[in-house]
Structures are given as structure tokens and as C-alpha cells.
PDB file of C-alpha atoms in Angstrom:
ATOM      1  CA  MET A 895      67.683 104.475 108.595  1.00 58.00           C
ATOM      2  CA  SER A 896      69.465 107.825 108.687  1.00 74.00           C
ATOM      3  CA  ALA A 897      67.606 111.128 108.871  1.00 79.00           C
ATOM      4  CA  GLN A 898      69.278 112.163 105.612  1.00 85.00           C
ATOM      5  CA  THR A 899      67.808 109.264 103.648  1.00 89.00           C
ATOM      6  CA  GLN A 900      64.534 108.779 105.532  1.00 89.00           C
ATOM      7  CA  ALA A 901      62.294 109.955 102.656  1.00 91.00           C
ATOM      8  CA  PHE A 902      64.287 107.960 100.088  1.00 89.00           C
ATOM      9  CA  ASP A 903      64.159 104.818 102.248  1.00 86.00           C
ATOM     10  CA  ALA A 904      60.379 105.167 102.741  1.00 89.00           C
ATOM     11  CA  ILE A 905      59.702 105.673  99.020  1.00 88.00           C
ATOM     12  CA  VAL A 906      61.912 102.779  97.946  1.00 83.00           C
ATOM     13  CA  ALA A 907      60.304 100.479 100.541  1.00 83.00           C
ATOM     14  CA  ASP A 908      56.941 101.011  98.795  1.00 82.00           C
ATOM     15  CA  LEU A 909      58.202 100.171  95.302  1.00 83.00           C
ATOM     16  CA  ASP A 910      57.261  96.854  93.787  1.00 81.00           C
ATOM     17  CA  THR A 911      59.973  96.480  91.199  1.00 87.00           C
ATOM     18  CA  PRO A 912      60.142  93.456  88.903  1.00 91.00           C
ATOM     19  CA  THR A 913      62.457  90.621  89.856  1.00 93.00           C
ATOM     20  CA  TYR A 914      64.861  88.918  87.511  1.00 97.00           C
ATOM     21  CA  VAL A 915      67.257  86.006  87.500  1.00 97.00           C
ATOM     22  CA  VAL A 916      70.451  86.935  85.697  1.00 98.00           C
ATOM     23  CA  THR A 917      72.782  84.203  84.457  1.00 98.00           C
ATOM     24  CA  THR A 918      76.223  84.319  82.942  1.00 98.00           C
ATOM     25  CA  ALA A 919      79.128  82.105  81.911  1.00 98.00           C
ATOM     26  CA  ALA A 920      82.857  82.603  81.433  1.00 98.00           C
ATOM     27  CA  GLY A 921      86.055  80.599  81.823  1.00 96.00           C
ATOM     28  CA  GLY A 922      84.212  77.299  82.166  1.00 96.00           C
ATOM     29  CA  GLU A 923      82.051  78.612  85.029  1.00 96.00           C
ATOM     30  CA  ARG A 924      78.376  79.506  85.094  1.00 97.00           C
ATOM     31  CA  ASP A 925      75.981  80.867  87.686  1.00 97.00           C
ATOM     32  CA  GLY A 926      72.938  83.029  88.241  1.00 97.00           C
ATOM     33  CA  CYS A 927      71.422  85.249  90.888  1.00 96.00           C
ATOM     34  CA  LEU A 928      68.223  87.051  91.815  1.00 95.00           C
ATOM     35  CA  VAL A 929      68.323  90.719  90.807  1.00 94.00           C
ATOM     36  CA  GLY A 930      66.081  93.466  92.111  1.00 87.00           C
ATOM     37  CA  PHE A 931      68.047  96.381  90.644  1.00 93.00           C
ATOM     38  CA  ALA A 932      67.503  96.403  86.877  1.00 96.00           C
ATOM     39  CA  SER A 933      65.893  98.678  84.314  1.00 95.00           C
ATOM     40  CA  GLN A 934      65.661  99.663  80.701  1.00 96.00           C
ATOM     41  CA  CYS A 935      67.820 102.770  80.462  1.00 96.00           C
ATOM     42  CA  SER A 936      67.664 103.760  76.765  1.00 96.00           C
ATOM     43  CA  ILE A 937      65.151 103.384  73.944  1.00 96.00           C
ATOM     44  CA  ASP A 938      67.341 104.137  70.930  1.00 97.00           C
ATOM     45  CA  PRO A 939      69.657 102.327  71.018  1.00 97.00           C
ATOM     46  CA  PRO A 940      67.951  99.840  73.340  1.00 97.00           C
ATOM     47  CA  ARG A 941      69.917  99.439  76.572  1.00 98.00           C
ATOM     48  CA  PHE A 942      69.253  97.666  79.868  1.00 98.00           C
ATOM     49  CA  GLY A 943      71.086  98.072  83.173  1.00 98.00           C
ATOM     50  CA  VAL A 944      71.580  95.251  85.674  1.00 98.00           C
ATOM     51  CA  TRP A 945      73.222  95.800  89.050  1.00 98.00           C
ATOM     52  CA  LEU A 946      75.052  92.813  90.564  1.00 97.00           C
ATOM     53  CA  SER A 947      76.214  92.626  94.172  1.00 95.00           C
ATOM     54  CA  LYS A 948      79.977  92.522  94.577  1.00 95.00           C
ATOM     55  CA  GLU A 949      79.449  89.781  97.165  1.00 92.00           C
ATOM     56  CA  ASN A 950      78.155  87.078  94.856  1.00 92.00           C
ATOM     57  CA  ARG A 951      79.711  84.541  92.527  1.00 95.00           C
ATOM     58  CA  THR A 952      77.608  85.633  89.541  1.00 97.00           C
ATOM     59  CA  TYR A 953      79.257  89.059  89.765  1.00 97.00           C
ATOM     60  CA  ARG A 954      82.747  87.541  89.828  1.00 97.00           C
ATOM     61  CA  ILE A 955      82.007  85.454  86.724  1.00 98.00           C
ATOM     62  CA  ALA A 956      80.350  88.426  84.978  1.00 98.00           C
ATOM     63  CA  LEU A 957      83.536  90.475  85.344  1.00 98.00           C
ATOM     64  CA  SER A 958      85.086  88.419  82.524  1.00 98.00           C
ATOM     65  CA  ALA A 959      81.889  87.434  80.676  1.00 98.00           C
ATOM     66  CA  PRO A 960      80.794  88.959  77.368  1.00 98.00           C
ATOM     67  CA  THR A 961      77.062  88.372  77.994  1.00 98.00           C
ATOM     68  CA  LEU A 962      74.356  88.293  80.651  1.00 98.00           C
ATOM     69  CA  VAL A 963      70.983  86.615  80.210  1.00 98.00           C
ATOM     70  CA  VAL A 964      68.103  88.399  81.957  1.00 98.00           C
ATOM     71  CA  HIS A 965      65.067  86.256  82.899  1.00 98.00           C
ATOM     72  CA  LEU A 966      61.878  88.056  83.956  1.00 97.00           C
ATOM     73  CA  LEU A 967      60.207  86.281  86.852  1.00 96.00           C
ATOM     74  CA  ARG A 968      56.428  86.048  86.679  1.00 95.00           C
ATOM     75  CA  GLN A 969      53.689  84.810  89.016  1.00 93.00           C
ATOM     76  CA  GLY A 970      54.438  81.179  89.805  1.00 92.00           C
ATOM     77  CA  ASP A 971      58.214  81.691  89.764  1.00 94.00           C
ATOM     78  CA  GLN A 972      58.615  82.211  93.523  1.00 93.00           C
ATOM     79  CA  ASP A 973      60.632  78.983  93.738  1.00 93.00           C
ATOM     80  CA  LEU A 974      63.196  80.429  91.315  1.00 96.00           C
ATOM     81  CA  ALA A 975      63.341  83.680  93.301  1.00 94.00           C
ATOM     82  CA  HIS A 976      64.037  81.740  96.509  1.00 93.00           C
ATOM     83  CA  LEU A 977      66.609  79.448  94.870  1.00 94.00           C
ATOM     84  CA  PHE A 978      68.572  82.153  93.065  1.00 95.00           C
ATOM     85  CA  GLY A 979      68.216  84.681  95.898  1.00 92.00           C
ATOM     86  CA  GLY A 980      68.607  82.461  98.932  1.00 89.00           C
ATOM     87  CA  GLU A 981      71.448  80.197  97.853  1.00 86.00           C
ATOM     88  CA  THR A 982      75.004  81.096  96.957  1.00 85.00           C
ATOM     89  CA  GLY A 983      76.877  79.638  94.018  1.00 85.00           C
ATOM     90  CA  ASP A 984      79.909  79.476  96.319  1.00 87.00           C
ATOM     91  CA  GLU A 985      78.221  76.548  98.092  1.00 88.00           C
ATOM     92  CA  VAL A 986      75.654  74.989  95.696  1.00 91.00           C
ATOM     93  CA  ASP A 987      75.074  74.568  91.978  1.00 94.00           C
ATOM     94  CA  LYS A 988      71.802  76.496  91.638  1.00 94.00           C
ATOM     95  CA  LEU A 989      71.313  75.113  88.122  1.00 96.00           C
ATOM     96  CA  GLU A 990      71.530  71.464  89.173  1.00 94.00           C
ATOM     97  CA  ASP A 991      67.782  70.936  89.705  1.00 90.00           C
ATOM     98  CA  VAL A 992      66.480  73.565  87.258  1.00 96.00           C
ATOM     99  CA  GLU A 993      65.644  72.907  83.611  1.00 97.00           C
ATOM    100  CA  TRP A 994      67.953  75.021  81.465  1.00 98.00           C
ATOM    101  CA  ARG A 995      69.939  74.999  78.247  1.00 98.00           C
ATOM    102  CA  PRO A 996      73.080  76.781  77.083  1.00 98.00           C
ATOM    103  CA  GLY A 997      72.236  80.095  75.421  1.00 98.00           C
ATOM    104  CA  PRO A 998      74.260  82.964  73.947  1.00 98.00           C
ATOM    105  CA  ASP A 999      77.954  82.717  74.887  1.00 98.00           C
ATOM    106  CA  GLY A1000      77.147  79.623  76.988  1.00 97.00           C
ATOM    107  CA  CYS A1001      74.961  81.527  79.462  1.00 98.00           C
ATOM    108  CA  PRO A1002      72.288  79.345  81.066  1.00 98.00           C
ATOM    109  CA  VAL A1003      68.761  79.995  79.784  1.00 98.00           C
ATOM    110  CA  LEU A1004      66.044  78.918  82.234  1.00 98.00           C
ATOM    111  CA  ALA A1005      63.457  76.842  80.341  1.00 96.00           C
ATOM    112  CA  ARG A1006      60.258  78.306  81.728  1.00 93.00           C
ATOM    113  CA  CYS A1007      61.177  82.002  81.774  1.00 97.00           C
ATOM    114  CA  ASP A1008      60.933  84.821  79.270  1.00 97.00           C
ATOM    115  CA  TRP A1009      64.449  86.071  78.671  1.00 98.00           C
ATOM    116  CA  PHE A1010      66.791  88.205  76.624  1.00 98.00           C
ATOM    117  CA  ALA A1011      70.553  88.186  76.267  1.00 98.00           C
ATOM    118  CA  GLY A1012      72.609  91.327  76.465  1.00 98.00           C
ATOM    119  CA  SER A1013      76.172  91.979  75.408  1.00 98.00           C
ATOM    120  CA  ILE A1014      78.006  93.711  78.247  1.00 98.00           C
ATOM    121  CA  ILE A1015      79.131  97.074  76.884  1.00 98.00           C
ATOM    122  CA  ASP A1016      80.123  98.758  80.151  1.00 98.00           C
ATOM    123  CA  ARG A1017      80.542  98.134  83.864  1.00 98.00           C
ATOM    124  CA  VAL A1018      80.141 100.956  86.393  1.00 98.00           C
ATOM    125  CA  ASP A1019      80.925 100.707  90.108  1.00 98.00           C
ATOM    126  CA  THR A1020      77.978 102.250  91.965  1.00 97.00           C
ATOM    127  CA  GLY A1021      78.787 101.248  95.569  1.00 95.00           C
ATOM    128  CA  ASP A1022      78.080  97.744  96.867  1.00 95.00           C
ATOM    129  CA  HIS A1023      76.728  96.835  93.394  1.00 96.00           C
ATOM    130  CA  VAL A1024      78.201  97.175  89.907  1.00 98.00           C
ATOM    131  CA  ALA A1025      76.008  98.259  86.994  1.00 98.00           C
ATOM    132  CA  PHE A1026      76.332  96.136  83.861  1.00 98.00           C
ATOM    133  CA  LEU A1027      75.128  98.040  80.803  1.00 98.00           C
ATOM    134  CA  LEU A1028      73.675  95.637  78.245  1.00 98.00           C
ATOM    135  CA  ALA A1029      72.950  95.865  74.532  1.00 98.00           C
ATOM    136  CA  PRO A1030      69.992  93.432  74.236  1.00 98.00           C
ATOM    137  CA  HIS A1031      69.919  90.718  71.574  1.00 96.00           C
ATOM    138  CA  ASP A1032      68.243  87.335  71.208  1.00 96.00           C
ATOM    139  CA  GLY A1033      65.559  86.120  73.582  1.00 97.00           C
ATOM    140  CA  VAL A1034      62.111  84.616  73.967  1.00 97.00           C
ATOM    141  CA  CYS A1035      58.847  86.044  75.312  1.00 96.00           C
ATOM    142  CA  GLN A1036      56.098  83.417  75.535  1.00 94.00           C
ATOM    143  CA  ARG A1037      54.426  84.372  78.821  1.00 92.00           C
ATOM    144  CA  SER A1038      53.440  87.930  77.941  1.00 90.00           C
ATOM    145  CA  GLY A1039      50.298  88.814  79.836  1.00 90.00           C
ATOM    146  CA  THR A1040      51.262  86.735  82.871  1.00 90.00           C
ATOM    147  CA  ARG A1041      51.743  89.117  85.779  1.00 91.00           C
ATOM    148  CA  GLN A1042      55.370  89.807  86.661  1.00 91.00           C
ATOM    149  CA  LEU A1043      56.686  88.767  90.057  1.00 90.00           C
ATOM    150  CA  GLY A1044      57.409  91.912  92.051  1.00 86.00           C
ATOM    151  CA  ILE A1045      59.841  92.217  94.902  1.00 83.00           C
ATOM    152  CA  GLN A1046      56.955  92.579  97.386  1.00 82.00           C
ATOM    153  CA  ALA A1047      55.516  89.174  96.374  1.00 84.00           C
ATOM    154  CA  ILE A1048      58.619  87.124  97.103  1.00 80.00           C
ATOM    155  CA  GLY A1049      58.689  87.962 100.804  1.00 73.00           C
ATOM    156  CA  ASP A1050      61.805  87.992 102.869  1.00 71.00           C
ATOM    157  CA  ILE A1051      64.541  85.921 101.321  1.00 68.00           C
ATOM    158  CA  GLU A1052      67.650  85.534 103.391  1.00 66.00           C
ATOM    159  CA  ALA A1053      70.394  86.361 100.908  1.00 61.00           C
ATOM    160  CA  GLY A1054      72.937  83.675 100.077  1.00 60.00           C
ATOM    161  CA  HIS A1055      75.608  86.218 101.068  1.00 57.00           C
ATOM    162  CA  PRO A1056      75.103  88.726 103.854  1.00 57.00           C
ATOM    163  CA  ILE A1057      74.105  92.218 102.765  1.00 56.00           C
ATOM    164  CA  PRO A1058      77.038  94.577 103.452  1.00 56.00           C
ATOM    165  CA  GLU A1059      76.364  97.134 106.143  1.00 56.00           C
ATOM    166  CA  GLY A1060      77.156 100.719 105.173  1.00 52.00           C
TER     167      GLY A1060
END
């Protein structure tokens, strides 16, 4: 922790942001990953930003994909957080033992999660992650009222790829 970012680092460490699994498909490939950097970023028109690590396979597929599917993790979804955050699609098929179906543009839709699809309308390099700006469309919300799964509740997950050191 540098002296310049000490306050920022301390504030961010206390945040309990929602966790998501983001899936995508392109060129006959599909994958998904755990995402902790995501947020609604416009009301009218509705827009949502998702930041994907440059290290993971989901990012590489998303570079040529038209769509991402964003799944909100809720209490009881810790197993999905550990699977999609602790494994890498470079070594395992994370969707092999998970119930899913093809959704918009062939993106996997996880059966038990609330989700929405978003057309990718821009990509912005922000450092070790790239922001994907989405125009939301389609989706299902059947677990409204069930508490979301925050980043603090999933504990320490050893990332499928090492976190780049800055």
C-alpha cells in the first residue's frame, strides 16, 4: 500500500460491493468469470459497466463478442463465486457442472441466477481491467428480495489467474 493511495485503499477495503458472474460467447467459445467491478452508470439511457481482467479467458472472448450476460449473485451462491472466481477457463470448463442454457447471442445463462444481457457498445482500457459498456436488454429477475452476495461474504478466493502486481 503506497502512502499516496492509503486512504483510497482503506475506503475500498471496507466496501461490500455486489458480486456478479459475467458470461459471454463468440467464435464457438464460451466462458464466464466472477466480477467485482461493475455498476449501473446511466439511468436514461440505461447503461451498465463491467470491468474484466485482461488476464482471463472471458475477457479474450468478450473482445469479439457482441453481448455479455450479467448474473447477480445472491446469498447461497457462494459455490458459483468460488467456481467462477477460483478456476480459469484456460484449464477447466467452468460450465460443465453448472445448469445453464444458451441465452442472447449464445451467451450462457446460469439457471438459478437473476440476469440481464447487455449489448457491448464500448470497451475502455482502464489499466489491468477493461470496461465493457453495456446497453441492457432481456433478462430475468425471480429472486428479488433475496440478499445479494457481497464481496466480503465470499472470503478469500485465490484467483484462477494471478493478480498482476503494479
